[in-house]
Structures are given as structure tokens and as C-alpha cells.
PDB file of C-alpha atoms in Angstrom:
ATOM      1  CA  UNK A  48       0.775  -3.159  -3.242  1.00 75.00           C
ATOM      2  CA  UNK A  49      -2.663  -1.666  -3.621  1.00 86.00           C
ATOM      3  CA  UNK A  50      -6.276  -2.483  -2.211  1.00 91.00           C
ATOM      4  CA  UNK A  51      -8.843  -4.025  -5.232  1.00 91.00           C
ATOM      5  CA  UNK A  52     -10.909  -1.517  -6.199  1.00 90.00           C
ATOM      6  CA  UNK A  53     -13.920  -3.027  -8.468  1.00 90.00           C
ATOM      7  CA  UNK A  54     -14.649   0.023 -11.103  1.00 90.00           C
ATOM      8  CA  UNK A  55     -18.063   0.870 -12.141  1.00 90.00           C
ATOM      9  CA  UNK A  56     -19.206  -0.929 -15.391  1.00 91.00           C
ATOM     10  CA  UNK A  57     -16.860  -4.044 -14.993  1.00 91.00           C
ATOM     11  CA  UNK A  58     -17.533  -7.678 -14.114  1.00 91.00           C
ATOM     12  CA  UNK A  59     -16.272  -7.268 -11.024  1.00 92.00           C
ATOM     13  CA  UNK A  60     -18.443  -4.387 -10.074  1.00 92.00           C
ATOM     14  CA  UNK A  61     -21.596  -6.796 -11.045  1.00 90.00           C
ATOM     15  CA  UNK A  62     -20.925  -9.236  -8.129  1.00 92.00           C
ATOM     16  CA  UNK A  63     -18.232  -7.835  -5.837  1.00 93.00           C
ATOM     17  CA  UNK A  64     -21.219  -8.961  -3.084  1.00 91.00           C
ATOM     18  CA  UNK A  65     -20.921 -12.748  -3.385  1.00 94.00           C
ATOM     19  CA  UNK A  66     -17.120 -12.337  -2.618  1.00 95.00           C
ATOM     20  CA  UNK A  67     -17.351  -9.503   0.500  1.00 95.00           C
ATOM     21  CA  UNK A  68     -17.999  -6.802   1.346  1.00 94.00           C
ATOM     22  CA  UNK A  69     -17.589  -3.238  -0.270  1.00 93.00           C
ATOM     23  CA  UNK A  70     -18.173   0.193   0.429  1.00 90.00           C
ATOM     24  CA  UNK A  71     -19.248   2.138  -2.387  1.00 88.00           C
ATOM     25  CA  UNK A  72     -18.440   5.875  -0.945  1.00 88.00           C
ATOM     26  CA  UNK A  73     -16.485   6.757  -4.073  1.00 87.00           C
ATOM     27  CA  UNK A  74     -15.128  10.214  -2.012  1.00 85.00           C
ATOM     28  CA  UNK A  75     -12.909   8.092   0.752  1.00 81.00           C
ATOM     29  CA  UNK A  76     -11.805   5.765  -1.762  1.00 83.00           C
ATOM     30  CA  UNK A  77      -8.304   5.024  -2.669  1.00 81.00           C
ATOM     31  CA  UNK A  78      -5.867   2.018  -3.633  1.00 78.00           C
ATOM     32  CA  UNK A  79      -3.961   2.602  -0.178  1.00 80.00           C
ATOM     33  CA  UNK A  80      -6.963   1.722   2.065  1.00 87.00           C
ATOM     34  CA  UNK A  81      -9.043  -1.383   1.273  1.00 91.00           C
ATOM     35  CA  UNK A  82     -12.709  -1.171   0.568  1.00 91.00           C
ATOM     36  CA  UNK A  83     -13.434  -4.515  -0.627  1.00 93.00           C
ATOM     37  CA  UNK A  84     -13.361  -6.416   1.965  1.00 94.00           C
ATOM     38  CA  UNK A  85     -13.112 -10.328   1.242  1.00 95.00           C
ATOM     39  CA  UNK A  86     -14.960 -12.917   3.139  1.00 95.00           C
ATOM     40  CA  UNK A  87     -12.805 -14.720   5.696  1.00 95.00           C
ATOM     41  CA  UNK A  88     -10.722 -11.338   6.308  1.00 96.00           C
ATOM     42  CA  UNK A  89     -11.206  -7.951   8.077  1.00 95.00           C
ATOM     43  CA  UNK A  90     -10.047  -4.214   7.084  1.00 93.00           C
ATOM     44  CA  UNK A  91      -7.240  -4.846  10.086  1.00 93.00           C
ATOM     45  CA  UNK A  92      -5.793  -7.855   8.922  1.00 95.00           C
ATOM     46  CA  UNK A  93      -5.652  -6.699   5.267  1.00 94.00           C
ATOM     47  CA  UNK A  94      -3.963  -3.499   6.446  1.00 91.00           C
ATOM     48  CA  UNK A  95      -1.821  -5.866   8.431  1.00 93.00           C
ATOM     49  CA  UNK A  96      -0.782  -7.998   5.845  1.00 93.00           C
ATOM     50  CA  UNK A  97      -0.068  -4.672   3.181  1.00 91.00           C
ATOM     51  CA  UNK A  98       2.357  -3.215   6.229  1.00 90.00           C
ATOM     52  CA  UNK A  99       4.435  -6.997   6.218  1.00 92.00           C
ATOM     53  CA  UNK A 100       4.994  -6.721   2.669  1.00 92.00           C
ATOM     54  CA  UNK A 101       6.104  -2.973   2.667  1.00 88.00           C
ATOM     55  CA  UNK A 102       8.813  -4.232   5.648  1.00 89.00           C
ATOM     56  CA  UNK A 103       9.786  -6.528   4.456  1.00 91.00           C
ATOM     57  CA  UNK A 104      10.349  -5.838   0.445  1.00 90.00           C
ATOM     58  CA  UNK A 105      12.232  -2.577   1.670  1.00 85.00           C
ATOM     59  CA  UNK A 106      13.904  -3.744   4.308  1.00 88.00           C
ATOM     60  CA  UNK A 107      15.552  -6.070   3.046  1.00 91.00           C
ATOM     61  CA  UNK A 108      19.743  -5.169   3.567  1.00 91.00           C
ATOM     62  CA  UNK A 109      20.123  -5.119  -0.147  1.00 91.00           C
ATOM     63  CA  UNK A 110      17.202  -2.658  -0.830  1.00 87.00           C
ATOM     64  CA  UNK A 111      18.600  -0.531   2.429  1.00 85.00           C
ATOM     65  CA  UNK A 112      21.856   0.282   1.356  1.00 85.00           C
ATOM     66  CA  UNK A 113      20.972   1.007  -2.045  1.00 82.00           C
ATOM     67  CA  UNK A 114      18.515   3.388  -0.633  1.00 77.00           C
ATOM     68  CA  UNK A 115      21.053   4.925   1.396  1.00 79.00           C
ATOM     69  CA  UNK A 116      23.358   5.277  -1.293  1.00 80.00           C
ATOM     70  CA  UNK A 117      21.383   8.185  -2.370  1.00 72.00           C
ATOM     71  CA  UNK A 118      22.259   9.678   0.370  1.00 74.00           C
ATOM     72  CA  UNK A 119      25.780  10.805  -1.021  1.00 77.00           C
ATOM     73  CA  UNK A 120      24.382  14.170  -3.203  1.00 79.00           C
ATOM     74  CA  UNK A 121      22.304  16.629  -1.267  1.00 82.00           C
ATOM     75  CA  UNK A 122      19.384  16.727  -3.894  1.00 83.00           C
ATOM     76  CA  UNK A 123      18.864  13.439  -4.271  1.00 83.00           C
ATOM     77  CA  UNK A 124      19.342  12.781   0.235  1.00 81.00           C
ATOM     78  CA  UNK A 125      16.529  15.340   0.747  1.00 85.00           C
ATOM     79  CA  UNK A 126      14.325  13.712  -2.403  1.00 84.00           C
ATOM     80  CA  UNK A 127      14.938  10.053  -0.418  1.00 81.00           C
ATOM     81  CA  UNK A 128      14.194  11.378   2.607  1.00 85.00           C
ATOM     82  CA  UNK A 129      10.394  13.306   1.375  1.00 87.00           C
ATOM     83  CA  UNK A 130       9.832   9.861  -0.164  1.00 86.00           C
ATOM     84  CA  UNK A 131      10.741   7.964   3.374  1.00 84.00           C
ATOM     85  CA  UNK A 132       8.409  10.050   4.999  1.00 89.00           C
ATOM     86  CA  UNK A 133       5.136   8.923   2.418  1.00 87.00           C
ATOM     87  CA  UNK A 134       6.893   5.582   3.282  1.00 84.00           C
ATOM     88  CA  UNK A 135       6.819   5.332   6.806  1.00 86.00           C
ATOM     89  CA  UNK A 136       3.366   6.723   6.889  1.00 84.00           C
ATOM     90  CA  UNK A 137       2.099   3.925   5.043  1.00 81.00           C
ATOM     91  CA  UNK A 138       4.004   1.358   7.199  1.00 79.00           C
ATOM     92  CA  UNK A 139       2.704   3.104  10.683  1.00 81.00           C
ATOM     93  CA  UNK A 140      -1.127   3.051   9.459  1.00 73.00           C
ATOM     94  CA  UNK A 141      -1.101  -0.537   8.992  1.00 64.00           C
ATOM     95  CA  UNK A 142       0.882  -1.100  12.022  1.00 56.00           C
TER      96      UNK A 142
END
């Protein structure tokens, strides 16, 4: 899941301000924190919404133990777990 991000140059760009609002600082921008911000919704609820569909795509019981299946070889446990971390933090900010 990422956060629209109208680019410079397309249609989008042209008239992103009939459909919300955006902020145009290009330096704080990226697809994991929304800057376009559609009418009828707020930054918090989008961030909201993001953090449901994280939970509940990868924890679902199927997706769980085939995560923790890596867990049997050493190199691939620690890899999971560096991943899990960039994970959670994701999950946490939009809690």
C-alpha cells in the first residue's frame, strides 16, 4: 500500500486541487506518508486505514506461519526479523 503521489508534469499534477489537498514540499515526501489529502478524509484516517490493511493482510494465520517458517535457518530468522522491525514501524505510526 502506498500514499498517491501526483508527479510533476502529469494530469494529475494539473488539478490535484479540485480533488484535496496536497503539499508540495518535495523534501518530506514519500509513498509511506500521504500528502494528497482527498476531500472527505484527513492525514489520520488515511494513516488509519493504511495500518488496517497492513494487519490485517499479514496477519492473517496463513501469512503468519509461513512467515515463521523462516524462522528454521539462522540467516534467513535474523533477515525476517530486520524486515519485522521496518514492519512494525509502519503498523505503530498509523496506529
Amino acid at each position: 500500500v502506498a500514499f498517491f503521489i501526483p508527479m510533476p508534469g502529469s494530469e494529475s499534477y494539473e488539478s490535484v486541487e479540485k480533488y484535496g489537498t496536497f503539499n508540495k514540499d518535495w523534501a518530506s515526501m514519500d509513498m509511506y506518508s500521504p500528502n494528497f489529502i482527498p476531500k472527505g478524509l484527513s492525514k489520520k484516517e488515511l494513516i488509519k486505514y493504511s495500518s488496517y490493511l497492513y494487519r490485517t493482510f499479514y496477519f492473517h494465520p496463513k501469512r503468519l506461519f509461513y512467515y515463521l517458517s523462516f524462522l528454521v535457518s539462522p540467516k534467513r530468522a535474523f533477515e525476517t526479523f530486520r524486515r519485522g522491525l521496518v514492519f512494525l514501524k509502519l503498523i505503530i505510526k498509523g496506529a
